[in-house]
Tab-separated table of C-alpha atoms and ligand atoms in Angstrom:
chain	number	residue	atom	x	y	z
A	513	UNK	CA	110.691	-9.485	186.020
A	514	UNK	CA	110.985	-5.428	185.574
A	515	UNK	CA	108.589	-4.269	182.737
A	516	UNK	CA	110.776	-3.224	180.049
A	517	UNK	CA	108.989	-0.126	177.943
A	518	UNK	CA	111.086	-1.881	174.725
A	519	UNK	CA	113.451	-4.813	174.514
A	520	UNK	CA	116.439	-4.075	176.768
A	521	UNK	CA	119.867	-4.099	175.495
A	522	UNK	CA	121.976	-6.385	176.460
A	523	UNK	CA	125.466	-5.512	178.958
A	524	UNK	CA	128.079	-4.121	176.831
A	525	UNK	CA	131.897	-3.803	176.983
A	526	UNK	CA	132.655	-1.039	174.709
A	527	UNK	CA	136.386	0.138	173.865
A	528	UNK	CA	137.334	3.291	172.301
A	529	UNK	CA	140.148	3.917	169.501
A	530	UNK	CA	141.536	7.821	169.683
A	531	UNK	CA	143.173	7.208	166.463
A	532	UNK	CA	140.217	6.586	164.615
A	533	UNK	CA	137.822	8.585	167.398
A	534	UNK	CA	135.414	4.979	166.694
A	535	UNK	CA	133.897	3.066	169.332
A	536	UNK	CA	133.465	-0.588	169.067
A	537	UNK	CA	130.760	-2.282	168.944
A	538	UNK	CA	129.419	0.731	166.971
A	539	UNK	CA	126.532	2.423	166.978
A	540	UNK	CA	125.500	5.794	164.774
A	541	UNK	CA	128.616	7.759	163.865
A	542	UNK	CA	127.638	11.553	163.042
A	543	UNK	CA	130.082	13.980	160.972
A	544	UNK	CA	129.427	17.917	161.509
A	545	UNK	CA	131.120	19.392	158.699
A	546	UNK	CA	131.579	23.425	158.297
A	547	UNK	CA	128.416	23.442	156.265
A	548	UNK	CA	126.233	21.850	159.311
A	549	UNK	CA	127.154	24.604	161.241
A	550	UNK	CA	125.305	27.541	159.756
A	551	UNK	CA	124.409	30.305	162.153
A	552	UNK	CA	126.545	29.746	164.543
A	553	UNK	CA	130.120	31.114	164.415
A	554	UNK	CA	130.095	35.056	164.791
A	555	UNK	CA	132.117	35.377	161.251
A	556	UNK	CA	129.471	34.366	158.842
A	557	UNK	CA	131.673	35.721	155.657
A	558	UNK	CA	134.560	33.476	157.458
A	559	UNK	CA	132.201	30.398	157.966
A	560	UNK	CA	130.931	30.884	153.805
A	561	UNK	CA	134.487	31.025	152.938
A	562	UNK	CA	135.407	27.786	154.761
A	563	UNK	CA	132.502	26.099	153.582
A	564	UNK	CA	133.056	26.878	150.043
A	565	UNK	CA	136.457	25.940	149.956
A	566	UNK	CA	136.750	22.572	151.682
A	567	UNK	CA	134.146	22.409	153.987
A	568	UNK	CA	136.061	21.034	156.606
A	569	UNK	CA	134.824	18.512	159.335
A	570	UNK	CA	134.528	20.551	162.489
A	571	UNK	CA	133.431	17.047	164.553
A	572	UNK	CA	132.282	13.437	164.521
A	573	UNK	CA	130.364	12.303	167.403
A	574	UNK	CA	130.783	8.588	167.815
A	575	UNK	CA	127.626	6.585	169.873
A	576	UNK	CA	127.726	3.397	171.169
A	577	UNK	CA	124.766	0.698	170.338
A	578	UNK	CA	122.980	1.528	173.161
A	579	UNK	CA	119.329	3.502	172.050
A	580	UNK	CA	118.276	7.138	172.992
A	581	UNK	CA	115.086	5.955	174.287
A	582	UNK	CA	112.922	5.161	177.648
A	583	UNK	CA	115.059	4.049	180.465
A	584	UNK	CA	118.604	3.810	178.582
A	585	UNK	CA	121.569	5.560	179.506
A	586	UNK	CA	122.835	6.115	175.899
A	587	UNK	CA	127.055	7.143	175.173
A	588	UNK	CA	128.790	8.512	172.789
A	589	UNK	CA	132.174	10.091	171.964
A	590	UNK	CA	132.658	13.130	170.553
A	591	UNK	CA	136.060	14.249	168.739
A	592	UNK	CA	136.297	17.818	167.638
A	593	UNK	CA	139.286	18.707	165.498
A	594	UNK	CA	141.713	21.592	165.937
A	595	UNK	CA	140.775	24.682	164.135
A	596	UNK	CA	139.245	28.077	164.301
A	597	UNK	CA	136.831	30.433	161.999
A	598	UNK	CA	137.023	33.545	162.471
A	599	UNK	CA	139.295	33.441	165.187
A	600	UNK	CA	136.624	31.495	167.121
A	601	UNK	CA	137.402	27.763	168.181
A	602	UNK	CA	136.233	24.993	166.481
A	603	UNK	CA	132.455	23.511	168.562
A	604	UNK	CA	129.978	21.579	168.541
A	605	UNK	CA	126.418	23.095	167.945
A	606	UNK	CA	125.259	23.157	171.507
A	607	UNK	CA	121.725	22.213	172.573
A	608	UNK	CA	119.623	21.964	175.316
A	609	UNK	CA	117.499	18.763	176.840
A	610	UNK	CA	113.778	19.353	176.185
A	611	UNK	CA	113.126	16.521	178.537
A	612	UNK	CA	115.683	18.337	180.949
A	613	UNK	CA	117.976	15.763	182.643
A	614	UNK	CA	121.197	15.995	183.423
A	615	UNK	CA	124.689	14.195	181.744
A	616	UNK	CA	128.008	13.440	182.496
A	617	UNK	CA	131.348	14.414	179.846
A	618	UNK	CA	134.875	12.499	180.911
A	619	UNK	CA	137.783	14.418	179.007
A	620	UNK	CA	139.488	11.410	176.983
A	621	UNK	CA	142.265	13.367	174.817
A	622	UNK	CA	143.857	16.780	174.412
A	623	UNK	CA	142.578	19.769	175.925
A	624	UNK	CA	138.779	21.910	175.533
A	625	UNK	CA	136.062	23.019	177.546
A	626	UNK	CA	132.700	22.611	178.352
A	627	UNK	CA	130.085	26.328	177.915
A	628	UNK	CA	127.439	26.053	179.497
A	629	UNK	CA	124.315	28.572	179.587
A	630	UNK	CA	120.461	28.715	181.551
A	631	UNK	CA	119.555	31.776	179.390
A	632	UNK	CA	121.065	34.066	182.033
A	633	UNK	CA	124.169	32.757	183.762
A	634	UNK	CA	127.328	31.497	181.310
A	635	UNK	CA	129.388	28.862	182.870
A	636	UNK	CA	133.012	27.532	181.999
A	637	UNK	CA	134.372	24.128	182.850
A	638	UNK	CA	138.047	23.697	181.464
A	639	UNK	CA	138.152	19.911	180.121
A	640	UNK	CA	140.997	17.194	179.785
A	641	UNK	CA	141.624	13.867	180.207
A	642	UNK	CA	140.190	12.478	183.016
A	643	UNK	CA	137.957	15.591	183.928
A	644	UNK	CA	134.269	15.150	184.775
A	645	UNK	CA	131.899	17.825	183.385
A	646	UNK	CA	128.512	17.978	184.980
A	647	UNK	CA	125.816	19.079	183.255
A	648	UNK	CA	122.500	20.070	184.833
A	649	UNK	CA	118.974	19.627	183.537
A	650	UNK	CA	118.336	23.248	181.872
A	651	UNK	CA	121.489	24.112	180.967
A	652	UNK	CA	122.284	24.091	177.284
A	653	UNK	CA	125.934	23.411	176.826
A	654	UNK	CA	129.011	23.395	173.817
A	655	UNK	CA	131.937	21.693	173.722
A	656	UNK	CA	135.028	23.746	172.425
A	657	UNK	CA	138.116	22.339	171.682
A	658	UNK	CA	140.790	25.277	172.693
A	659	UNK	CA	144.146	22.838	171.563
A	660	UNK	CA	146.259	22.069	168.375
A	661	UNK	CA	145.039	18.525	168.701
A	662	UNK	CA	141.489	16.486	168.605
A	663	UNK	CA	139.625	16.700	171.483
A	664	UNK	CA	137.450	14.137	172.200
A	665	UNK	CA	135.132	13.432	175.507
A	666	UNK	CA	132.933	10.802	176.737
A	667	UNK	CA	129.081	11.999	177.211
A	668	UNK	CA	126.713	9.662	179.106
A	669	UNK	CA	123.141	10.726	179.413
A	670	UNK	CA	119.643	9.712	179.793
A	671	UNK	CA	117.842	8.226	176.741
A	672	UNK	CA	114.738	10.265	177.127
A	673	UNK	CA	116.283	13.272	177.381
A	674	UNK	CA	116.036	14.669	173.597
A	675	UNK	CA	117.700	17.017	171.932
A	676	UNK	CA	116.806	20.968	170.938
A	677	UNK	CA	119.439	22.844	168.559
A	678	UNK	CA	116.680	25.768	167.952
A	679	UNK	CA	116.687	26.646	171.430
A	680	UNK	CA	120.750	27.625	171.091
A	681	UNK	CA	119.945	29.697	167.831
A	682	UNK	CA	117.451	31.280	169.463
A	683	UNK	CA	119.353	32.280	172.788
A	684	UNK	CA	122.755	31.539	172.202
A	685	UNK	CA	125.583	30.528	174.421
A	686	UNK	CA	125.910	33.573	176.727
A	687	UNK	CA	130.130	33.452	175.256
A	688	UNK	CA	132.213	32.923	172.429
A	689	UNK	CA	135.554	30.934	172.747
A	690	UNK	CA	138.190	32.982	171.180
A	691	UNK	CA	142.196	32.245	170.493
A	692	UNK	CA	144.004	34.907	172.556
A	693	UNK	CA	147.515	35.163	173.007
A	694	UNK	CA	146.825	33.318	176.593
A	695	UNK	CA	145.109	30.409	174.353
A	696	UNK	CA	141.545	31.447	174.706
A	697	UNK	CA	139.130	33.934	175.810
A	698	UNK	CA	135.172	34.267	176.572
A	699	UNK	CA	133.416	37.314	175.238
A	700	UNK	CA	129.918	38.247	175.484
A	701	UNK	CA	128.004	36.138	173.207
A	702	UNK	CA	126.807	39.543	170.738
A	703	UNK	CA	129.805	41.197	170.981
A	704	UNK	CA	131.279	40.869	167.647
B	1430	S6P	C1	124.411	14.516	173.941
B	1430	S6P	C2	125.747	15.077	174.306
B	1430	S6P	C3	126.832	14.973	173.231
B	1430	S6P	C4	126.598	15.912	172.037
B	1430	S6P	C5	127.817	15.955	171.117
B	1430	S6P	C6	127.646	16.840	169.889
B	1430	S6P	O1	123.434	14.883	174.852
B	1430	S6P	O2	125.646	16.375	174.817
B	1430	S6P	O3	126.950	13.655	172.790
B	1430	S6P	O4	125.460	15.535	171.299
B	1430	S6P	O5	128.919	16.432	171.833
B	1430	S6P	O6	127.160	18.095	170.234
B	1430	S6P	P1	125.831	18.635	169.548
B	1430	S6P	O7	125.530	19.916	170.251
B	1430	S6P	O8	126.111	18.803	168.095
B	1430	S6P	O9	124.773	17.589	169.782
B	1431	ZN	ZN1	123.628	16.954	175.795
């Protein structure tokens, strides 16, 4: 018998419902409202405003059972809404992997992209359904939903991986995603 460093988890069939951006069976569902999201849109008098008037959610991200620990290869859909502040795209915070290892997104519905950053190079992968983002260890990285619908993606990545949010106030994202008359655009990160 392997030695397990906790009790394994058992095999799973897991199933995913757009409509309600849930997984089943469920695990820890996280919703990033406006107000979660301090710091990081360019507009800060346009991210106040939208707090203080509904404080909209921006994302929910949507795990599976499976632990972030030792060993496990945890999941977990993300879904960000449509929507912009400040002319910027609606995203997710962006981190990096303190324990750097690297992760897979799968594009599941409507259309985004994946930023990615090393704290010198700025990388673009254009997502959709049925795309495959790789995601190296070291590279922190943003999802960005550039569409007038939700969308949502599949990320699959090592348990012991962690998670550091500082490290992407501290550094940033090397780009914004803004609307354009094309759809989007990257500008330098302190450009505006
Ligand atoms: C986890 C993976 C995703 C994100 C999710 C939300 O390693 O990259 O599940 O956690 O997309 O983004 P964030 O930056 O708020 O964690
Ligand atoms: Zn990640």
């Amino acid at each position: 018998m392997p030695e397990f460093a906790t009790v394994p988890v058992s095999p799973l069939r897991i199933s995913f419902d757009p409509a309600t951006a849930s997984v089943e069976p469920a695990g820890p569902v996280l919703t990033r409202r406006m107000s979660s999201l301090e710091g990081l849109f360019a507009d800060q008098g346009e991210w106040k405003r939208a707090v203080e008037e509904d404080d909209p959610v921006v994302y929910t991200v949507s795990s599976s059972p499976v632990p972030e620990i030792d060993r496990e290869l945890p999941q977990s859909i993300t879904t960000i809404r449509p929507g912009a502040c400040g002319g910027e795209f609606y995203m997710t915070k962006g981190h990096q992997h303190p324990n750097p290892q690297g992760e897979i997104y799968l594009g599941l519905t409507g259309v985004g992209g994946l930023l990615l950053f090393d704290g010198q190079r700025t990388e673009w992968i254009d997502m959709e359904p049925g795309v495959i983002g790789y995601i190296p260890p070291h590279w922190a990285h943003r999802s960005v939903n550039v569409g007038d619908e939700p969308y949502s993606f599949l990320a699959v990545y090592p348990g012991c991986a962690g998670h550091d949010y500082q490290w992407v106030l501290d550094h940033g994202m090397g780009a914004r995603v803004l609307r354009a008359p094309s759809g989007y655009e990257l500008v330098p990160y302190n450009s505006r």
